């Protein structure tokens, strides 16, 4: 899922123009799971804006299933038509989709979108995937060296791996290659480490233009 | 000027301490309202923020002592949420409002009265400071 965090409240308030009608729009998917932009967070932010002293006559809140899908955005039509500004609590994709769907409305982000990751435990989300476009997790027992190794090595570990920790932060950062080694060993596939991997094909990762996926077989 | 204070208490030690307080003859000011929850763990950030938005100047969340919550850690969760809301109020420049956590045992009627009274004074002072 996409992991994001809320911008500092001072930044959000400073960026808000003083208009008559503000809509705070939450998103019930990824940003709800990472507790950044769901219904609860939208209600809290709405109350904070109302009490902040900003001269905004009417502040309303709503939350939809996902802001990155048009079928859900259409539910917002009535409320957006009454709003001078929409403060979107979705990830960057959601903010942009909302802005595309309602091009005549000012849309502002309330979150900083960070990475694709997972919930490790309550309150702790970790980056898992870069979206490199050249997945080779079968080689490393399901542990990605591009995200979990600080150097992104394909043939690690480096000499800085000590006691299972990475030299970048020896107190708390696990060495990705130590994790890979242990997992391969437990799966009985340790011999895979003897295969030297060539450099990855980075041409499929983000580098300039927006990437896209087109499926001719499902396009209408 | 009276400042509205809301006391959100749990149905366990919170309710018992409140009842004990009344048995001892203590009466809360008219500006104080009480609201019972099964456990303070049910007190979420939206509940706190919306109560403040709707007129409360201060909210005192009263739960069981730290190692005595019937639902294990509801009171600890409430403490963290109250602290988070207090930080948000500070960062958003909403100095006239305040949220605080108070832990009580079932028989601590006098102590609860002093805590509520002290909190009311704090809310009044904060309100006056903001108005000045």
Short mmCIF file of C-alpha atoms in Angstrom, two decimals:
data_model
loop_
_atom_site.label_atom_id
_atom_site.label_comp_id
_atom_site.label_asym_id
_atom_site.label_seq_id
_atom_site.Cartn_x
_atom_site.Cartn_y
_atom_site.Cartn_z
CA UNK A 1 0.00 0.00 0.00
CA UNK A 2 0.98 3.62 -0.32
CA UNK A 3 2.29 5.15 2.88
CA UNK A 4 2.02 8.86 3.55
CA UNK A 5 2.12 11.18 6.50
CA UNK A 6 0.22 14.31 7.28
CA UNK A 7 1.94 17.63 6.67
CA UNK A 8 2.59 19.68 9.81
CA UNK A 9 -0.59 21.53 10.74
CA UNK A 10 1.23 24.88 10.52
CA UNK A 11 2.10 24.17 6.88
CA UNK A 12 -1.47 23.12 6.06
CA UNK A 13 -2.94 26.23 7.69
CA UNK A 14 -0.41 28.56 6.07
CA UNK A 15 -1.24 27.22 2.61
CA UNK A 16 -5.02 27.51 3.02
CA UNK A 17 -6.56 30.60 1.47
CA UNK A 18 -9.35 32.33 3.41
CA UNK A 19 -12.37 31.36 1.36
CA UNK A 20 -16.05 30.87 2.08
CA UNK A 21 -16.25 27.10 1.62
CA UNK A 22 -13.59 24.48 2.29
CA UNK A 23 -14.03 20.74 1.79
CA UNK A 24 -11.68 18.36 3.61
CA UNK A 25 -11.72 15.09 1.65
CA UNK A 26 -10.46 11.89 3.24
CA UNK A 27 -9.61 8.61 1.53
CA UNK A 28 -10.61 5.25 3.00
CA UNK A 29 -7.94 3.04 1.46
CA UNK A 30 -4.13 3.26 1.86
CA UNK A 31 -3.96 6.47 3.88
CA UNK A 32 -6.55 5.13 6.32
CA UNK A 33 -4.33 2.13 7.02
CA UNK A 34 -1.32 4.34 7.65
CA UNK A 35 -3.50 6.66 9.76
CA UNK A 36 -2.70 9.75 7.76
CA UNK A 37 -5.74 10.70 5.68
CA UNK A 38 -8.75 8.57 6.50
CA UNK A 39 -12.15 9.57 7.85
CA UNK A 40 -10.86 10.00 11.42
CA UNK A 41 -7.95 12.15 10.33
CA UNK A 42 -10.23 14.22 8.09
CA UNK A 43 -12.58 14.90 11.01
CA UNK A 44 -9.70 15.88 13.28
CA UNK A 45 -8.22 18.23 10.67
CA UNK A 46 -11.63 19.73 9.94
CA UNK A 47 -12.11 20.53 13.64
CA UNK A 48 -8.60 21.99 13.88
CA UNK A 49 -9.19 24.28 10.90
CA UNK A 50 -12.53 25.44 12.33
CA UNK A 51 -10.90 26.34 15.66
CA UNK A 52 -7.71 27.80 14.19
CA UNK A 53 -9.04 31.28 13.57
CA UNK A 54 -8.66 31.04 9.79
CA UNK A 55 -11.40 33.10 8.19
CA UNK A 56 -13.11 30.27 6.38
CA UNK A 57 -16.87 30.51 6.73
CA UNK A 58 -17.79 26.90 6.16
CA UNK A 59 -15.58 23.82 6.59
CA UNK A 60 -17.06 20.48 5.64
CA UNK A 61 -15.59 16.99 5.65
CA UNK A 62 -16.26 13.86 3.61
CA UNK A 63 -14.44 10.60 3.00
CA UNK A 64 -14.69 8.27 0.00
CA UNK A 65 -13.43 4.76 -0.70
CA UNK A 66 -10.53 5.88 -2.92
CA UNK A 67 -9.62 9.17 -4.52
CA UNK A 68 -7.60 7.44 -7.26
CA UNK A 69 -10.66 5.96 -8.99
CA UNK A 70 -13.16 8.02 -11.01
CA UNK A 71 -16.14 5.91 -9.94
CA UNK A 72 -15.65 7.05 -6.35
CA UNK A 73 -14.76 10.64 -7.20
CA UNK A 74 -18.13 11.13 -8.86
CA UNK A 75 -19.74 10.77 -5.41
CA UNK A 76 -18.10 14.06 -4.46
CA UNK A 77 -19.67 16.13 -7.22
CA UNK A 78 -22.31 17.87 -5.08
CA UNK A 79 -19.95 18.72 -2.24
CA UNK A 80 -17.12 19.83 -4.52
CA UNK A 81 -19.49 22.07 -6.50
CA UNK A 82 -20.14 24.01 -3.26
CA UNK A 83 -16.47 24.23 -2.29
CA UNK A 84 -14.04 27.00 -3.17
CA UNK A 85 -11.08 24.84 -2.16
CA UNK A 86 -10.73 21.10 -1.55
CA UNK A 87 -8.07 19.92 0.90
CA UNK A 88 -7.35 16.37 -0.20
CA UNK A 89 -6.05 13.90 2.37
CA UNK A 90 -5.25 11.27 -0.26
CA UNK A 91 -1.84 10.26 -1.56
CA UNK A 92 -0.35 12.13 -4.49
CA UNK A 93 -2.21 9.95 -6.98
CA UNK A 94 -5.53 10.73 -5.31
CA UNK A 95 -4.88 14.47 -5.13
CA UNK A 96 -4.06 14.54 -8.85
CA UNK A 97 -7.04 12.40 -9.84
CA UNK A 98 -9.35 14.62 -7.80
CA UNK A 99 -7.86 17.68 -9.44
CA UNK A 100 -8.29 16.13 -12.92
CA UNK A 101 -11.89 15.14 -12.17
CA UNK A 102 -12.77 18.62 -10.92
CA UNK A 103 -10.51 20.87 -13.02
CA UNK A 104 -12.38 24.05 -12.09
CA UNK A 105 -11.73 23.53 -8.35
CA UNK A 106 -8.61 24.41 -6.39
CA UNK A 107 -7.27 21.21 -4.82
CA UNK A 108 -4.51 21.21 -2.20
CA UNK A 109 -2.69 18.29 -0.56
CA UNK A 110 -2.70 17.68 3.19
CA UNK A 111 -0.23 14.79 3.06
CA UNK A 112 3.30 14.06 1.97
CA UNK A 113 3.31 10.77 0.05
CA UNK A 114 6.37 8.68 0.86
CA UNK A 115 6.57 5.09 -0.35
CA UNK A 116 5.00 1.71 -1.12
CA UNK A 117 5.23 -0.33 2.02
CA UNK A 118 3.56 -2.39 4.66
CA UNK A 119 2.44 -2.21 8.28
CA UNK A 120 5.11 -3.94 10.35
CA UNK A 121 3.27 -3.33 13.58
CA UNK A 122 0.78 -0.77 14.88
CA UNK A 123 2.24 2.66 14.19
CA UNK A 124 5.23 1.43 12.16
CA UNK A 125 5.25 1.34 8.36
CA UNK A 126 8.26 0.29 6.35
CA UNK A 127 9.21 0.87 2.73
CA UNK A 128 9.12 -2.38 0.80
CA UNK A 129 8.94 -1.56 -2.90
CA UNK A 130 10.52 1.09 -5.14
CA UNK A 131 8.39 0.28 -8.16
CA UNK A 132 11.55 -0.40 -10.15
CA UNK A 133 9.69 -2.31 -12.82
CA UNK A 134 12.17 -5.21 -12.79
CA UNK A 135 11.21 -7.42 -9.89
CA UNK A 136 13.66 -10.14 -8.96
CA UNK A 137 12.36 -11.16 -5.57
CA UNK A 138 12.60 -14.83 -6.56
CA UNK A 139 16.38 -14.50 -6.30
CA UNK A 140 16.41 -13.06 -2.80
CA UNK A 141 13.76 -15.08 -1.01
CA UNK A 142 11.15 -12.34 -1.19
CA UNK A 143 13.31 -9.64 0.39
CA UNK A 144 14.06 -6.71 -1.90
CA UNK A 145 17.71 -5.61 -1.94
CA UNK A 146 16.79 -2.33 -3.65
CA UNK A 147 14.77 -1.15 -0.68
CA UNK A 148 16.18 -3.16 2.21
CA UNK A 149 19.87 -2.68 1.31
CA UNK A 150 20.97 0.93 1.88
CA UNK A 151 23.27 0.69 -1.13
CA UNK A 152 20.81 -1.22 -3.28
CA UNK A 153 23.41 -3.91 -3.91
CA UNK A 154 22.40 -6.88 -6.03
CA UNK A 155 25.30 -9.00 -4.78
CA UNK A 156 25.66 -8.11 -1.12
CA UNK A 157 26.43 -7.83 1.66
CA UNK A 158 29.04 -5.10 1.81
CA UNK A 159 31.80 -4.93 4.40
CA UNK A 160 29.70 -2.66 6.58
CA UNK A 161 27.31 -5.40 7.61
CA UNK A 162 28.12 -6.19 11.24
CA UNK A 163 26.02 -8.28 13.62
CA UNK A 164 23.16 -8.29 11.13
CA UNK A 165 22.99 -4.50 11.13
CA UNK A 166 23.70 -1.97 8.43
CA UNK A 167 26.55 0.51 8.88
CA UNK A 168 24.17 3.36 8.02
CA UNK A 169 22.43 2.86 11.38
CA UNK A 170 24.03 -0.01 13.31
CA UNK A 171 21.61 0.38 16.21
CA UNK A 172 18.34 -0.13 14.43
CA UNK A 173 18.71 -0.81 10.71
CA UNK A 174 18.80 -4.45 9.68
CA UNK A 175 21.22 -5.38 6.94
CA UNK A 176 19.01 -6.37 4.00
CA UNK A 177 21.50 -8.93 2.81
CA UNK A 178 21.75 -10.50 6.24
CA UNK A 179 17.97 -10.93 6.12
CA UNK A 180 18.23 -12.41 2.62
CA UNK A 181 20.98 -14.81 3.66
CA UNK A 182 19.00 -16.06 6.66
CA UNK A 183 15.80 -16.49 4.68
CA UNK A 184 17.54 -18.35 1.81
CA UNK A 185 19.23 -20.59 4.35
CA UNK A 186 15.95 -21.41 6.06
CA UNK A 187 14.40 -22.23 2.67
CA UNK A 188 17.30 -24.50 1.73
CA UNK A 189 18.24 -22.26 -1.21
CA UNK A 190 21.49 -20.79 0.02
CA UNK A 191 23.28 -21.81 -3.19
CA UNK A 192 21.46 -18.94 -4.94
CA UNK A 193 23.89 -16.54 -3.33
CA UNK A 194 26.65 -18.06 -5.48
CA UNK A 195 24.95 -16.77 -8.65
CA UNK A 196 26.35 -13.33 -9.45
CA UNK A 197 23.51 -11.05 -10.49
CA UNK A 198 24.09 -8.56 -13.31
CA UNK A 199 23.10 -4.91 -12.84
CA UNK A 200 19.31 -4.48 -12.91
CA UNK A 201 17.45 -2.95 -15.79
CA UNK A 202 16.75 0.50 -14.35
CA UNK A 203 15.23 1.77 -17.58
CA UNK A 204 11.84 0.67 -16.26
CA UNK A 205 12.09 2.68 -13.03
CA UNK A 206 10.88 6.26 -12.74
CA UNK A 207 13.25 8.52 -14.61
CA UNK A 208 11.62 11.52 -16.27
CA UNK A 209 8.31 10.88 -17.97
CA UNK A 210 5.34 9.38 -16.08
CA UNK A 211 5.20 5.61 -16.59
CA UNK A 212 2.08 3.87 -17.74
CA UNK A 213 0.71 0.39 -18.23
CA UNK A 214 -1.57 -0.21 -21.21
CA UNK A 215 -3.52 -3.43 -21.61
CA UNK A 216 -4.96 -3.53 -25.10
CA UNK A 217 -6.93 -6.64 -24.23
CA UNK A 218 -9.01 -4.81 -21.61
CA UNK A 219 -9.30 -1.34 -23.10
CA UNK A 220 -12.81 -0.53 -24.27
CA UNK B 1 -16.67 34.38 31.91
CA UNK B 2 -17.36 30.68 32.52
CA UNK B 3 -15.34 28.20 30.59
CA UNK B 4 -17.01 24.94 29.61
CA UNK B 5 -15.24 21.84 30.87
CA UNK B 6 -16.08 18.30 29.82
CA UNK B 7 -15.06 15.35 31.98
CA UNK B 8 -15.06 12.14 29.96
CA UNK B 9 -14.74 9.22 32.35
CA UNK B 10 -14.73 5.47 32.11
CA UNK B 11 -17.50 3.28 33.51
CA UNK B 12 -15.07 1.57 35.89
CA UNK B 13 -12.84 3.57 38.25
CA UNK B 14 -13.87 6.85 36.64
CA UNK B 15 -17.55 6.41 37.41
CA UNK B 16 -16.83 5.02 40.89
CA UNK B 17 -14.56 7.91 41.81
CA UNK B 18 -17.15 10.38 40.57
CA UNK B 19 -19.85 8.69 42.68
CA UNK B 20 -17.51 8.69 45.70
CA UNK B 21 -16.83 12.37 45.16
CA UNK B 22 -20.55 13.10 45.28
CA UNK B 23 -21.01 10.90 48.36
CA UNK B 24 -18.38 13.01 50.13
CA UNK B 25 -20.47 16.08 49.38
CA UNK B 26 -18.32 17.62 46.67
CA UNK B 27 -20.22 19.34 43.89
CA UNK B 28 -18.75 20.22 40.55
CA UNK B 29 -19.22 23.73 39.13
CA UNK B 30 -22.13 24.18 36.74
CA UNK B 31 -19.69 24.74 33.92
CA UNK B 32 -18.54 21.12 34.21
CA UNK B 33 -20.34 18.34 32.36
CA UNK B 34 -19.57 14.68 32.67
CA UNK B 35 -19.83 11.98 30.02
CA UNK B 36 -19.36 8.26 30.53
CA UNK B 37 -17.62 5.87 28.14
CA UNK B 38 -17.25 2.11 28.69
CA UNK B 39 -13.48 2.69 28.79
CA UNK B 40 -11.35 5.74 28.07
CA UNK B 41 -9.82 3.63 25.32
CA UNK B 42 -12.96 4.47 23.36
CA UNK B 43 -12.08 8.16 23.45
CA UNK B 44 -10.71 8.84 19.99
CA UNK B 45 -9.07 11.96 18.62
CA UNK B 46 -12.12 12.93 16.52
CA UNK B 47 -14.29 12.73 19.66
CA UNK B 48 -11.93 15.05 21.53
CA UNK B 49 -11.51 17.53 18.67
CA UNK B 50 -15.22 17.66 17.84
CA UNK B 51 -16.16 18.20 21.49
CA UNK B 52 -13.71 21.12 21.61
CA UNK B 53 -15.02 22.48 18.33
CA UNK B 54 -18.60 22.23 19.63
CA UNK B 55 -17.92 24.36 22.69
CA UNK B 56 -15.80 22.62 25.31
CA UNK B 57 -12.87 24.78 26.42
CA UNK B 58 -11.18 21.90 28.18
CA UNK B 59 -11.59 18.14 28.33
CA UNK B 60 -10.40 16.07 31.27
CA UNK B 61 -10.24 12.37 30.42
CA UNK B 62 -10.56 10.29 33.60
CA UNK B 63 -9.60 6.64 33.46
CA UNK B 64 -8.41 3.84 35.67
CA UNK B 65 -4.90 3.79 37.11
CA UNK B 66 -2.28 2.64 34.62
CA UNK B 67 -2.06 -0.98 35.68
CA UNK B 68 -5.74 -1.36 36.47
CA UNK B 69 -7.65 -0.86 33.23
CA UNK B 70 -10.33 -3.52 32.81
CA UNK B 71 -9.57 -3.56 29.10
CA UNK B 72 -5.81 -3.80 29.71
CA UNK B 73 -4.47 -0.65 28.06
CA UNK B 74 -7.44 1.51 27.11
CA UNK B 75 -6.31 4.15 29.59
CA UNK B 76 -2.79 4.21 28.13
CA UNK B 77 -4.18 4.61 24.64
CA UNK B 78 -6.38 7.48 25.88
CA UNK B 79 -3.34 9.14 27.45
CA UNK B 80 -1.45 9.04 24.16
CA UNK B 81 -4.41 10.35 22.21
CA UNK B 82 -4.99 13.18 24.68
CA UNK B 83 -1.33 14.12 24.39
CA UNK B 84 -1.51 14.04 20.61
CA UNK B 85 -4.57 16.29 20.56
CA UNK B 86 -2.88 18.68 22.99
CA UNK B 87 0.16 18.85 20.67
CA UNK B 88 -2.12 19.49 17.69
CA UNK B 89 -3.90 22.31 19.53
CA UNK B 90 -0.56 23.88 20.41
CA UNK B 91 0.84 23.54 16.87
CA UNK B 92 -2.34 24.93 15.31
CA UNK B 93 -2.19 27.96 17.62
CA UNK B 94 -5.41 27.02 19.45
CA UNK B 95 -4.12 28.01 22.86
CA UNK B 96 -7.49 28.65 24.47
CA UNK B 97 -8.39 24.92 24.44
CA UNK B 98 -6.79 22.11 26.38
CA UNK B 99 -7.01 18.36 26.91
CA UNK B 100 -5.57 16.40 29.82
CA UNK B 101 -5.57 12.84 31.12
CA UNK B 102 -6.17 11.90 34.76
CA UNK B 103 -5.78 8.43 36.26
CA UNK B 104 -7.88 7.52 39.26
CA UNK B 105 -8.71 4.66 41.58
CA UNK B 106 -12.34 3.85 42.37
CA UNK B 107 -12.29 5.35 45.88
CA UNK B 108 -10.39 8.55 45.13
CA UNK B 109 -13.34 10.94 45.32
CA UNK B 110 -11.42 13.76 47.00
CA UNK B 111 -8.45 13.49 44.68
CA UNK B 112 -10.74 13.52 41.66
CA UNK B 113 -12.49 16.64 42.92
CA UNK B 114 -9.13 18.39 43.35
CA UNK B 115 -8.06 17.29 39.87
CA UNK B 116 -11.24 18.58 38.24
CA UNK B 117 -11.11 21.82 40.21
CA UNK B 118 -7.47 22.35 39.28
CA UNK B 119 -8.23 21.64 35.65
CA UNK B 120 -11.08 24.17 35.64
CA UNK B 121 -8.67 26.80 36.98
CA UNK B 122 -6.13 25.91 34.30
CA UNK B 123 -8.76 26.23 31.57
CA UNK B 124 -9.88 29.60 32.96
CA UNK B 125 -6.30 30.91 33.09
CA UNK B 126 -5.59 29.73 29.56
CA UNK B 127 -8.76 31.32 28.31
CA UNK B 128 -7.91 34.62 29.99
CA UNK B 129 -4.39 34.54 28.59
CA UNK B 130 -5.71 34.04 25.07
CA UNK B 131 -8.29 36.81 25.45
CA UNK B 132 -5.64 39.25 26.69
#
